[in-house]
Amino acid sequence: MVKLLLMLCVLIVLISAWVIGKKIYKTQNMLKKWRKYQAPEKRASLTEAEPVREVDSVAEVDAYEQQLFDNIAEIFMSETVMHDIAEAEQVQAQVFRKMPVSSKTQIRKMDLDEWSIYWTFYDQSLEYYVGKYGVFYAHVDRFGDEHKHEIRTQDSLS
C-alpha cells in the first residue's frame, strides 16, 4: 500500500513537471513571435565607424514610420503657428494625412478658450497647445526624448 501511494506521488510530480515545462516552452515561443512586432530598442545614433546591420522587413518599416513621424513633427513645429480653433481641424487633417497609418489624433477643448491638437504613434506623440499664456509644442520622439517649444503672447509677459 505504501509503495502504491509512493508511486502515485512520483507520478503526480512527473506530470506536474511536464505540464510546467510545456507552459514555459509555449510562453517562450509566443514571446519570440511578439518580439518581431515590437518597436526597436532605444539606442545611440550610429556613427560612421559602426556597420549598418541588416534588419527584418517588419522592424525596418516600423523604424521608417517612426522616423517619418519625427520628421513631420519637426516640420510642424518649425512652420505652424495658429491661434484660432477654426483652423485647427484643417491643420489636424493636413498633418494627419502625412503621418503613418497607425497614427491617432484628437482635438481637445478645455476651459478658458484653451485647446490642443494631439497626435500619437505608438510611444511617440506631438501636441500643439494654445492657451491663455501662449502656444506650446511638445514632441516625444522615437528615442523617448521630449522636445518642447513655446511662443508666449505679449499680454502674458506683463
PDB file of N, CA, C and O in Angstrom, residues 70-149:
ATOM      1  N   ASP A  70       8.619  61.532 -36.632  1.00  0.00           N
ATOM      2  CA  ASP A  70       9.523  62.551 -36.073  1.00  0.00           C
ATOM      3  C   ASP A  70       9.783  63.675 -37.065  1.00  0.00           C
ATOM      4  O   ASP A  70       9.814  64.850 -36.692  1.00  0.00           O
ATOM      5  N   ASN A  71       9.979  63.343 -38.326  1.00  0.00           N
ATOM      6  CA  ASN A  71      10.231  64.369 -39.338  1.00  0.00           C
ATOM      7  C   ASN A  71       9.018  65.287 -39.521  1.00  0.00           C
ATOM      8  O   ASN A  71       9.163  66.510 -39.631  1.00  0.00           O
ATOM      9  N   ILE A  72       7.842  64.703 -39.555  1.00  0.00           N
ATOM     10  CA  ILE A  72       6.628  65.504 -39.701  1.00  0.00           C
ATOM     11  C   ILE A  72       6.444  66.405 -38.481  1.00  0.00           C
ATOM     12  O   ILE A  72       6.087  67.582 -38.614  1.00  0.00           O
ATOM     13  N   ALA A  73       6.721  65.886 -37.305  1.00  0.00           N
ATOM     14  CA  ALA A  73       6.609  66.692 -36.082  1.00  0.00           C
ATOM     15  C   ALA A  73       7.591  67.852 -36.108  1.00  0.00           C
ATOM     16  O   ALA A  73       7.243  68.981 -35.734  1.00  0.00           O
ATOM     17  N   GLU A  74       8.805  67.593 -36.565  1.00  0.00           N
ATOM     18  CA  GLU A  74       9.822  68.651 -36.641  1.00  0.00           C
ATOM     19  C   GLU A  74       9.393  69.746 -37.615  1.00  0.00           C
ATOM     20  O   GLU A  74       9.501  70.939 -37.321  1.00  0.00           O
ATOM     21  N   ILE A  75       8.883  69.364 -38.772  1.00  0.00           N
ATOM     22  CA  ILE A  75       8.412  70.345 -39.755  1.00  0.00           C
ATOM     23  C   ILE A  75       7.225  71.123 -39.199  1.00  0.00           C
ATOM     24  O   ILE A  75       7.147  72.342 -39.331  1.00  0.00           O
ATOM     25  N   PHE A  76       6.303  70.419 -38.573  1.00  0.00           N
ATOM     26  CA  PHE A  76       5.123  71.068 -37.991  1.00  0.00           C
ATOM     27  C   PHE A  76       5.538  72.092 -36.944  1.00  0.00           C
ATOM     28  O   PHE A  76       5.023  73.217 -36.922  1.00  0.00           O
ATOM     29  N   MET A  77       6.478  71.741 -36.088  1.00  0.00           N
ATOM     30  CA  MET A  77       6.906  72.646 -35.019  1.00  0.00           C
ATOM     31  C   MET A  77       7.639  73.867 -35.566  1.00  0.00           C
ATOM     32  O   MET A  77       7.596  74.937 -34.981  1.00  0.00           O
ATOM     33  N   SER A  78       8.299  73.725 -36.706  1.00  0.00           N
ATOM     34  CA  SER A  78       9.049  74.852 -37.248  1.00  0.00           C
ATOM     35  C   SER A  78       8.192  75.789 -38.112  1.00  0.00           C
ATOM     36  O   SER A  78       8.547  76.946 -38.287  1.00  0.00           O
ATOM     37  N   GLU A  79       7.070  75.315 -38.625  1.00  0.00           N
ATOM     38  CA  GLU A  79       6.311  76.116 -39.577  1.00  0.00           C
ATOM     39  C   GLU A  79       4.947  76.592 -39.087  1.00  0.00           C
ATOM     40  O   GLU A  79       4.453  77.610 -39.556  1.00  0.00           O
ATOM     41  N   THR A  80       4.312  75.893 -38.180  1.00  0.00           N
ATOM     42  CA  THR A  80       2.911  76.154 -37.871  1.00  0.00           C
ATOM     43  C   THR A  80       2.748  77.024 -36.629  1.00  0.00           C
ATOM     44  O   THR A  80       3.275  76.717 -35.579  1.00  0.00           O
ATOM     45  N   VAL A  81       2.001  78.098 -36.784  1.00  0.00           N
ATOM     46  CA  VAL A  81       1.548  78.916 -35.649  1.00  0.00           C
ATOM     47  C   VAL A  81       0.117  79.321 -35.957  1.00  0.00           C
ATOM     48  O   VAL A  81      -0.149  79.996 -36.945  1.00  0.00           O
ATOM     49  N   MET A  82      -0.820  78.877 -35.124  1.00  0.00           N
ATOM     50  CA  MET A  82      -2.223  79.247 -35.287  1.00  0.00           C
ATOM     51  C   MET A  82      -2.801  79.493 -33.904  1.00  0.00           C
ATOM     52  O   MET A  82      -2.383  78.904 -32.917  1.00  0.00           O
ATOM     53  N   HIS A  83      -3.758  80.396 -33.838  1.00  0.00           N
ATOM     54  CA  HIS A  83      -4.377  80.736 -32.565  1.00  0.00           C
ATOM     55  C   HIS A  83      -5.870  80.474 -32.564  1.00  0.00           C
ATOM     56  O   HIS A  83      -6.502  80.547 -31.527  1.00  0.00           O
ATOM     57  N   ASP A  84      -6.436  80.177 -33.715  1.00  0.00           N
ATOM     58  CA  ASP A  84      -7.878  80.024 -33.856  1.00  0.00           C
ATOM     59  C   ASP A  84      -8.237  78.545 -33.946  1.00  0.00           C
ATOM     60  O   ASP A  84      -7.648  77.800 -34.742  1.00  0.00           O
ATOM     61  N   ILE A  85      -9.202  78.127 -33.177  1.00  0.00           N
ATOM     62  CA  ILE A  85      -9.613  76.724 -33.196  1.00  0.00           C
ATOM     63  C   ILE A  85     -10.309  76.342 -34.500  1.00  0.00           C
ATOM     64  O   ILE A  85     -10.338  75.178 -34.875  1.00  0.00           O
ATOM     65  N   ALA A  86     -10.840  77.328 -35.228  1.00  0.00           N
ATOM     66  CA  ALA A  86     -11.476  77.037 -36.518  1.00  0.00           C
ATOM     67  C   ALA A  86     -10.453  76.477 -37.509  1.00  0.00           C
ATOM     68  O   ALA A  86     -10.776  75.635 -38.345  1.00  0.00           O
ATOM     69  N   GLU A  87      -9.220  76.945 -37.434  1.00  0.00           N
ATOM     70  CA  GLU A  87      -8.144  76.440 -38.296  1.00  0.00           C
ATOM     71  C   GLU A  87      -7.684  75.052 -37.881  1.00  0.00           C
ATOM     72  O   GLU A  87      -7.111  74.321 -38.674  1.00  0.00           O
ATOM     73  N   ALA A  88      -7.897  74.718 -36.621  1.00  0.00           N
ATOM     74  CA  ALA A  88      -7.313  73.507 -36.039  1.00  0.00           C
ATOM     75  C   ALA A  88      -7.725  72.238 -36.768  1.00  0.00           C
ATOM     76  O   ALA A  88      -6.894  71.367 -37.010  1.00  0.00           O
ATOM     77  N   GLU A  89      -8.985  72.121 -37.129  1.00  0.00           N
ATOM     78  CA  GLU A  89      -9.440  70.907 -37.798  1.00  0.00           C
ATOM     79  C   GLU A  89      -8.783  70.730 -39.158  1.00  0.00           C
ATOM     80  O   GLU A  89      -8.426  69.621 -39.548  1.00  0.00           O
ATOM     81  N   GLN A  90      -8.617  71.819 -39.903  1.00  0.00           N
ATOM     82  CA  GLN A  90      -7.956  71.736 -41.205  1.00  0.00           C
ATOM     83  C   GLN A  90      -6.489  71.349 -41.043  1.00  0.00           C
ATOM     84  O   GLN A  90      -5.988  70.485 -41.750  1.00  0.00           O
ATOM     85  N   VAL A  91      -5.807  71.994 -40.117  1.00  0.00           N
ATOM     86  CA  VAL A  91      -4.396  71.687 -39.893  1.00  0.00           C
ATOM     87  C   VAL A  91      -4.240  70.264 -39.378  1.00  0.00           C
ATOM     88  O   VAL A  91      -3.349  69.523 -39.800  1.00  0.00           O
ATOM     89  N   GLN A  92      -5.125  69.854 -38.485  1.00  0.00           N
ATOM     90  CA  GLN A  92      -5.083  68.496 -37.962  1.00  0.00           C
ATOM     91  C   GLN A  92      -5.208  67.475 -39.087  1.00  0.00           C
ATOM     92  O   GLN A  92      -4.452  66.516 -39.162  1.00  0.00           O
ATOM     93  N   ALA A  93      -6.138  67.691 -39.986  1.00  0.00           N
ATOM     94  CA  ALA A  93      -6.348  66.765 -41.098  1.00  0.00           C
ATOM     95  C   ALA A  93      -5.159  66.761 -42.053  1.00  0.00           C
ATOM     96  O   ALA A  93      -4.738  65.696 -42.522  1.00  0.00           O
ATOM     97  N   GLN A  94      -4.593  67.931 -42.337  1.00  0.00           N
ATOM     98  CA  GLN A  94      -3.439  68.000 -43.244  1.00  0.00           C
ATOM     99  C   GLN A  94      -2.239  67.251 -42.673  1.00  0.00           C
ATOM    100  O   GLN A  94      -1.580  66.496 -43.378  1.00  0.00           O
ATOM    101  N   VAL A  95      -1.953  67.472 -41.407  1.00  0.00           N
ATOM    102  CA  VAL A  95      -0.809  66.805 -40.776  1.00  0.00           C
ATOM    103  C   VAL A  95      -1.079  65.315 -40.640  1.00  0.00           C
ATOM    104  O   VAL A  95      -0.199  64.485 -40.873  1.00  0.00           O
ATOM    105  N   PHE A  96      -2.300  64.960 -40.283  1.00  0.00           N
ATOM    106  CA  PHE A  96      -2.655  63.556 -40.078  1.00  0.00           C
ATOM    107  C   PHE A  96      -2.523  62.744 -41.365  1.00  0.00           C
ATOM    108  O   PHE A  96      -2.128  61.578 -41.322  1.00  0.00           O
ATOM    109  N   ARG A  97      -2.818  63.349 -42.517  1.00  0.00           N
ATOM    110  CA  ARG A  97      -2.683  62.655 -43.803  1.00  0.00           C
ATOM    111  C   ARG A  97      -1.229  62.298 -44.096  1.00  0.00           C
ATOM    112  O   ARG A  97      -0.958  61.324 -44.783  1.00  0.00           O
ATOM    113  N   LYS A  98      -0.287  63.073 -43.599  1.00  0.00           N
ATOM    114  CA  LYS A  98       1.131  62.834 -43.853  1.00  0.00           C
ATOM    115  C   LYS A  98       1.730  61.790 -42.917  1.00  0.00           C
ATOM    116  O   LYS A  98       2.781  61.235 -43.201  1.00  0.00           O
ATOM    117  N   MET A  99       1.065  61.528 -41.808  1.00  0.00           N
ATOM    118  CA  MET A  99       1.609  60.641 -40.778  1.00  0.00           C
ATOM    119  C   MET A  99       1.405  59.173 -41.138  1.00  0.00           C
ATOM    120  O   MET A  99       0.607  58.843 -42.006  1.00  0.00           O
ATOM    121  N   PRO A 100       2.131  58.280 -40.438  1.00  0.00           N
ATOM    122  CA  PRO A 100       1.954  56.837 -40.675  1.00  0.00           C
ATOM    123  C   PRO A 100       0.510  56.397 -40.409  1.00  0.00           C
ATOM    124  O   PRO A 100      -0.237  57.053 -39.682  1.00  0.00           O
ATOM    125  N   VAL A 101       0.153  55.275 -40.998  1.00  0.00           N
ATOM    126  CA  VAL A 101      -1.224  54.800 -40.971  1.00  0.00           C
ATOM    127  C   VAL A 101      -1.726  54.546 -39.546  1.00  0.00           C
ATOM    128  O   VAL A 101      -2.871  54.815 -39.234  1.00  0.00           O
ATOM    129  N   SER A 102      -0.892  54.053 -38.666  1.00  0.00           N
ATOM    130  CA  SER A 102      -1.323  53.689 -37.311  1.00  0.00           C
ATOM    131  C   SER A 102      -1.430  54.888 -36.363  1.00  0.00           C
ATOM    132  O   SER A 102      -1.688  54.707 -35.180  1.00  0.00           O
ATOM    133  N   SER A 103      -1.228  56.074 -36.858  1.00  0.00           N
ATOM    134  CA  SER A 103      -1.300  57.263 -36.005  1.00  0.00           C
ATOM    135  C   SER A 103      -2.736  57.543 -35.589  1.00  0.00           C
ATOM    136  O   SER A 103      -3.683  57.164 -36.273  1.00  0.00           O
ATOM    137  N   LYS A 104      -2.862  58.221 -34.442  1.00  0.00           N
ATOM    138  CA  LYS A 104      -4.179  58.631 -33.942  1.00  0.00           C
ATOM    139  C   LYS A 104      -4.109  60.112 -33.603  1.00  0.00           C
ATOM    140  O   LYS A 104      -3.045  60.633 -33.308  1.00  0.00           O
ATOM    141  N   THR A 105      -5.258  60.776 -33.646  1.00  0.00           N
ATOM    142  CA  THR A 105      -5.288  62.200 -33.364  1.00  0.00           C
ATOM    143  C   THR A 105      -6.598  62.590 -32.704  1.00  0.00           C
ATOM    144  O   THR A 105      -7.604  61.892 -32.843  1.00  0.00           O
ATOM    145  N   GLN A 106      -6.545  63.715 -31.992  1.00  0.00           N
ATOM    146  CA  GLN A 106      -7.763  64.272 -31.407  1.00  0.00           C
ATOM    147  C   GLN A 106      -7.556  65.742 -31.100  1.00  0.00           C
ATOM    148  O   GLN A 106      -6.438  66.191 -30.906  1.00  0.00           O
ATOM    149  N   ILE A 107      -8.669  66.478 -31.101  1.00  0.00           N
ATOM    150  CA  ILE A 107      -8.652  67.882 -30.692  1.00  0.00           C
ATOM    151  C   ILE A 107      -9.356  67.933 -29.339  1.00  0.00           C
ATOM    152  O   ILE A 107     -10.462  67.421 -29.191  1.00  0.00           O
ATOM    153  N   ARG A 108      -8.665  68.538 -28.365  1.00  0.00           N
ATOM    154  CA  ARG A 108      -9.245  68.659 -27.036  1.00  0.00           C
ATOM    155  C   ARG A 108      -9.574  70.124 -26.762  1.00  0.00           C
ATOM    156  O   ARG A 108      -8.728  70.992 -26.936  1.00  0.00           O
ATOM    157  N   LYS A 109     -10.800  70.383 -26.351  1.00  0.00           N
ATOM    158  CA  LYS A 109     -11.224  71.733 -25.992  1.00  0.00           C
ATOM    159  C   LYS A 109     -11.326  71.792 -24.478  1.00  0.00           C
ATOM    160  O   LYS A 109     -11.940  70.941 -23.855  1.00  0.00           O
ATOM    161  N   MET A 110     -10.709  72.819 -23.899  1.00  0.00           N
ATOM    162  CA  MET A 110     -10.688  72.960 -22.449  1.00  0.00           C
ATOM    163  C   MET A 110     -11.326  74.280 -22.032  1.00  0.00           C
ATOM    164  O   MET A 110     -11.765  75.057 -22.873  1.00  0.00           O
ATOM    165  N   ASP A 111     -11.324  74.525 -20.756  1.00  0.00           N
ATOM    166  CA  ASP A 111     -11.880  75.768 -20.224  1.00  0.00           C
ATOM    167  C   ASP A 111     -11.036  76.965 -20.634  1.00  0.00           C
ATOM    168  O   ASP A 111      -9.880  76.823 -21.036  1.00  0.00           O
ATOM    169  N   LEU A 112     -11.598  78.152 -20.501  1.00  0.00           N
ATOM    170  CA  LEU A 112     -10.910  79.419 -20.753  1.00  0.00           C
ATOM    171  C   LEU A 112     -10.373  79.544 -22.178  1.00  0.00           C
ATOM    172  O   LEU A 112      -9.287  80.057 -22.418  1.00  0.00           O
ATOM    173  N   ASP A 113     -11.104  79.020 -23.137  1.00  0.00           N
ATOM    174  CA  ASP A 113     -10.732  79.088 -24.558  1.00  0.00           C
ATOM    175  C   ASP A 113      -9.368  78.457 -24.847  1.00  0.00           C
ATOM    176  O   ASP A 113      -8.664  78.873 -25.756  1.00  0.00           O
ATOM    177  N   GLU A 114      -8.988  77.456 -24.101  1.00  0.00           N
ATOM    178  CA  GLU A 114      -7.755  76.720 -24.356  1.00  0.00           C
ATOM    179  C   GLU A 114      -8.106  75.460 -25.129  1.00  0.00           C
ATOM    180  O   GLU A 114      -9.155  74.859 -24.926  1.00  0.00           O
ATOM    181  N   TRP A 115      -7.227  75.052 -26.008  1.00  0.00           N
ATOM    182  CA  TRP A 115      -7.438  73.850 -26.801  1.00  0.00           C
ATOM    183  C   TRP A 115      -6.097  73.280 -27.231  1.00  0.00           C
ATOM    184  O   TRP A 115      -5.070  73.941 -27.168  1.00  0.00           O
ATOM    185  N   SER A 116      -6.125  72.019 -27.671  1.00  0.00           N
ATOM    186  CA  SER A 116      -4.897  71.390 -28.155  1.00  0.00           C
ATOM    187  C   SER A 116      -5.228  70.343 -29.208  1.00  0.00           C
ATOM    188  O   SER A 116      -6.326  69.798 -29.244  1.00  0.00           O
ATOM    189  N   ILE A 117      -4.252  70.110 -30.057  1.00  0.00           N
ATOM    190  CA  ILE A 117      -4.325  69.019 -31.023  1.00  0.00           C
ATOM    191  C   ILE A 117      -3.264  68.023 -30.591  1.00  0.00           C
ATOM    192  O   ILE A 117      -2.123  68.393 -30.288  1.00  0.00           O
ATOM    193  N   TYR A 118      -3.629  66.749 -30.560  1.00  0.00           N
ATOM    194  CA  TYR A 118      -2.734  65.714 -30.054  1.00  0.00           C
ATOM    195  C   TYR A 118      -2.654  64.575 -31.067  1.00  0.00           C
ATOM    196  O   TYR A 118      -3.676  64.046 -31.486  1.00  0.00           O
ATOM    197  N   TRP A 119      -1.431  64.235 -31.488  1.00  0.00           N
ATOM    198  CA  TRP A 119      -1.194  63.114 -32.388  1.00  0.00           C
ATOM    199  C   TRP A 119      -0.345  62.081 -31.654  1.00  0.00           C
ATOM    200  O   TRP A 119       0.580  62.446 -30.916  1.00  0.00           O
ATOM    201  N   THR A 120      -0.623  60.787 -31.869  1.00  0.00           N
ATOM    202  CA  THR A 120       0.202  59.728 -31.281  1.00  0.00           C
ATOM    203  C   THR A 120       0.521  58.672 -32.322  1.00  0.00           C
ATOM    204  O   THR A 120      -0.256  58.432 -33.254  1.00  0.00           O
ATOM    205  N   PHE A 121       1.669  58.046 -32.137  1.00  0.00           N
ATOM    206  CA  PHE A 121       2.078  56.900 -32.945  1.00  0.00           C
ATOM    207  C   PHE A 121       2.913  56.008 -32.032  1.00  0.00           C
ATOM    208  O   PHE A 121       4.050  56.339 -31.706  1.00  0.00           O
ATOM    209  N   TYR A 122       2.319  54.915 -31.580  1.00  0.00           N
ATOM    210  CA  TYR A 122       2.929  54.038 -30.573  1.00  0.00           C
ATOM    211  C   TYR A 122       3.399  54.871 -29.381  1.00  0.00           C
ATOM    212  O   TYR A 122       2.578  55.487 -28.734  1.00  0.00           O
ATOM    213  N   ASP A 123       4.697  54.936 -29.078  1.00  0.00           N
ATOM    214  CA  ASP A 123       5.193  55.682 -27.920  1.00  0.00           C
ATOM    215  C   ASP A 123       5.551  57.127 -28.259  1.00  0.00           C
ATOM    216  O   ASP A 123       6.017  57.864 -27.401  1.00  0.00           O
ATOM    217  N   GLN A 124       5.359  57.537 -29.486  1.00  0.00           N
ATOM    218  CA  GLN A 124       5.691  58.899 -29.905  1.00  0.00           C
ATOM    219  C   GLN A 124       4.434  59.765 -29.827  1.00  0.00           C
ATOM    220  O   GLN A 124       3.321  59.271 -29.979  1.00  0.00           O
ATOM    221  N   SER A 125       4.642  61.054 -29.592  1.00  0.00           N
ATOM    222  CA  SER A 125       3.490  61.953 -29.558  1.00  0.00           C
ATOM    223  C   SER A 125       3.900  63.355 -29.989  1.00  0.00           C
ATOM    224  O   SER A 125       5.071  63.721 -29.946  1.00  0.00           O
ATOM    225  N   LEU A 126       2.906  64.103 -30.402  1.00  0.00           N
ATOM    226  CA  LEU A 126       3.077  65.507 -30.768  1.00  0.00           C
ATOM    227  C   LEU A 126       1.839  66.236 -30.265  1.00  0.00           C
ATOM    228  O   LEU A 126       0.717  65.807 -30.511  1.00  0.00           O
ATOM    229  N   GLU A 127       2.057  67.326 -29.533  1.00  0.00           N
ATOM    230  CA  GLU A 127       0.930  68.102 -29.025  1.00  0.00           C
ATOM    231  C   GLU A 127       1.150  69.576 -29.338  1.00  0.00           C
ATOM    232  O   GLU A 127       2.240  70.102 -29.153  1.00  0.00           O
ATOM    233  N   TYR A 128       0.108  70.207 -29.822  1.00  0.00           N
ATOM    234  CA  TYR A 128       0.084  71.637 -30.094  1.00  0.00           C
ATOM    235  C   TYR A 128      -0.972  72.207 -29.160  1.00  0.00           C
ATOM    236  O   TYR A 128      -2.158  71.909 -29.287  1.00  0.00           O
ATOM    237  N   TYR A 129      -0.564  73.010 -28.214  1.00  0.00           N
ATOM    238  CA  TYR A 129      -1.452  73.517 -27.175  1.00  0.00           C
ATOM    239  C   TYR A 129      -1.532  75.033 -27.262  1.00  0.00           C
ATOM    240  O   TYR A 129      -0.510  75.719 -27.275  1.00  0.00           O
ATOM    241  N   VAL A 130      -2.746  75.566 -27.358  1.00  0.00           N
ATOM    242  CA  VAL A 130      -2.965  77.008 -27.379  1.00  0.00           C
ATOM    243  C   VAL A 130      -3.724  77.363 -26.109  1.00  0.00           C
ATOM    244  O   VAL A 130      -4.805  76.846 -25.853  1.00  0.00           O
ATOM    245  N   GLY A 131      -3.100  78.233 -25.330  1.00  0.00           N
ATOM    246  CA  GLY A 131      -3.703  78.607 -24.062  1.00  0.00           C
ATOM    247  C   GLY A 131      -3.628  80.095 -23.817  1.00  0.00           C
ATOM    248  O   GLY A 131      -3.235  80.892 -24.678  1.00  0.00           O
ATOM    249  N   LYS A 132      -3.970  80.465 -22.638  1.00  0.00           N
ATOM    250  CA  LYS A 132      -4.012  81.858 -22.229  1.00  0.00           C
ATOM    251  C   LYS A 132      -2.619  82.491 -22.241  1.00  0.00           C
ATOM    252  O   LYS A 132      -2.469  83.674 -22.505  1.00  0.00           O
ATOM    253  N   TYR A 133      -1.589  81.692 -22.000  1.00  0.00           N
ATOM    254  CA  TYR A 133      -0.231  82.223 -21.897  1.00  0.00           C
ATOM    255  C   TYR A 133       0.590  82.055 -23.176  1.00  0.00           C
ATOM    256  O   TYR A 133       1.756  82.397 -23.208  1.00  0.00           O
ATOM    257  N   GLY A 134       0.027  81.472 -24.202  1.00  0.00           N
ATOM    258  CA  GLY A 134       0.753  81.344 -25.452  1.00  0.00           C
ATOM    259  C   GLY A 134       0.519  80.004 -26.129  1.00  0.00           C
ATOM    260  O   GLY A 134      -0.413  79.272 -25.812  1.00  0.00           O
ATOM    261  N   VAL A 135       1.415  79.695 -27.062  1.00  0.00           N
ATOM    262  CA  VAL A 135       1.350  78.467 -27.843  1.00  0.00           C
ATOM    263  C   VAL A 135       2.514  77.584 -27.406  1.00  0.00           C
ATOM    264  O   VAL A 135       3.649  78.042 -27.310  1.00  0.00           O
ATOM    265  N   PHE A 136       2.221  76.314 -27.176  1.00  0.00           N
ATOM    266  CA  PHE A 136       3.240  75.384 -26.709  1.00  0.00           C
ATOM    267  C   PHE A 136       3.241  74.139 -27.583  1.00  0.00           C
ATOM    268  O   PHE A 136       2.190  73.608 -27.915  1.00  0.00           O
ATOM    269  N   TYR A 137       4.428  73.696 -27.949  1.00  0.00           N
ATOM    270  CA  TYR A 137       4.610  72.451 -28.683  1.00  0.00           C
ATOM    271  C   TYR A 137       5.298  71.461 -27.758  1.00  0.00           C
ATOM    272  O   TYR A 137       6.214  71.823 -27.030  1.00  0.00           O
ATOM    273  N   ALA A 138       4.906  70.203 -27.811  1.00  0.00           N
ATOM    274  CA  ALA A 138       5.608  69.141 -27.085  1.00  0.00           C
ATOM    275  C   ALA A 138       5.675  67.929 -28.006  1.00  0.00           C
ATOM    276  O   ALA A 138       4.663  67.511 -28.571  1.00  0.00           O
ATOM    277  N   HIS A 139       6.867  67.378 -28.164  1.00  0.00           N
ATOM    278  CA  HIS A 139       7.059  66.235 -29.044  1.00  0.00           C
ATOM    279  C   HIS A 139       7.934  65.209 -28.346  1.00  0.00           C
ATOM    280  O   HIS A 139       9.016  65.538 -27.873  1.00  0.00           O
ATOM    281  N   VAL A 140       7.452  63.968 -28.260  1.00  0.00           N
ATOM    282  CA  VAL A 140       8.255  62.853 -27.741  1.00  0.00           C
ATOM    283  C   VAL A 140       8.671  62.035 -28.951  1.00  0.00           C
ATOM    284  O   VAL A 140       7.825  61.500 -29.671  1.00  0.00           O
ATOM    285  N   ASP A 141       9.991  61.954 -29.193  1.00  0.00           N
ATOM    286  CA  ASP A 141      10.473  61.274 -30.397  1.00  0.00           C
ATOM    287  C   ASP A 141      10.615  59.772 -30.184  1.00  0.00           C
ATOM    288  O   ASP A 141      10.285  59.238 -29.127  1.00  0.00           O
ATOM    289  N   ARG A 142      11.107  59.087 -31.217  1.00  0.00           N
ATOM    290  CA  ARG A 142      11.195  57.631 -31.184  1.00  0.00           C
ATOM    291  C   ARG A 142      12.177  57.106 -30.150  1.00  0.00           C
ATOM    292  O   ARG A 142      12.149  55.933 -29.803  1.00  0.00           O
ATOM    293  N   PHE A 143      13.061  57.945 -29.647  1.00  0.00           N
ATOM    294  CA  PHE A 143      14.016  57.528 -28.629  1.00  0.00           C
ATOM    295  C   PHE A 143      13.509  57.835 -27.229  1.00  0.00           C
ATOM    296  O   PHE A 143      14.191  57.575 -26.248  1.00  0.00           O
ATOM    297  N   GLY A 144      12.338  58.450 -27.105  1.00  0.00           N
ATOM    298  CA  GLY A 144      11.766  58.777 -25.815  1.00  0.00           C
ATOM    299  C   GLY A 144      12.170  60.146 -25.290  1.00  0.00           C
ATOM    300  O   GLY A 144      11.835  60.502 -24.167  1.00  0.00           O
ATOM    301  N   ASP A 145      12.883  60.927 -26.104  1.00  0.00           N
ATOM    302  CA  ASP A 145      13.298  62.269 -25.688  1.00  0.00           C
ATOM    303  C   ASP A 145      12.169  63.259 -25.960  1.00  0.00           C
ATOM    304  O   ASP A 145      11.509  63.197 -26.991  1.00  0.00           O
ATOM    305  N   GLU A 146      11.974  64.187 -25.024  1.00  0.00           N
ATOM    306  CA  GLU A 146      10.915  65.176 -25.181  1.00  0.00           C
ATOM    307  C   GLU A 146      11.503  66.498 -25.657  1.00  0.00           C
ATOM    308  O   GLU A 146      12.498  66.978 -25.127  1.00  0.00           O
ATOM    309  N   HIS A 147      10.869  67.077 -26.671  1.00  0.00           N
ATOM    310  CA  HIS A 147      11.289  68.366 -27.227  1.00  0.00           C
ATOM    311  C   HIS A 147      10.137  69.341 -27.017  1.00  0.00           C
ATOM    312  O   HIS A 147       9.004  69.053 -27.394  1.00  0.00           O
ATOM    313  N   LYS A 148      10.442  70.488 -26.420  1.00  0.00           N
ATOM    314  CA  LYS A 148       9.410  71.483 -26.150  1.00  0.00           C
ATOM    315  C   LYS A 148       9.779  72.802 -26.816  1.00  0.00           C
ATOM    316  O   LYS A 148      10.946  73.116 -26.969  1.00  0.00           O
ATOM    317  N   HIS A 149       8.764  73.532 -27.198  1.00  0.00           N
ATOM    318  CA  HIS A 149       8.942  74.856 -27.783  1.00  0.00           C
ATOM    319  C   HIS A 149       7.737  75.683 -27.365  1.00  0.00           C
ATOM    320  O   HIS A 149       6.614  75.177 -27.338  1.00  0.00           O
TER     321      HIS A 149
END
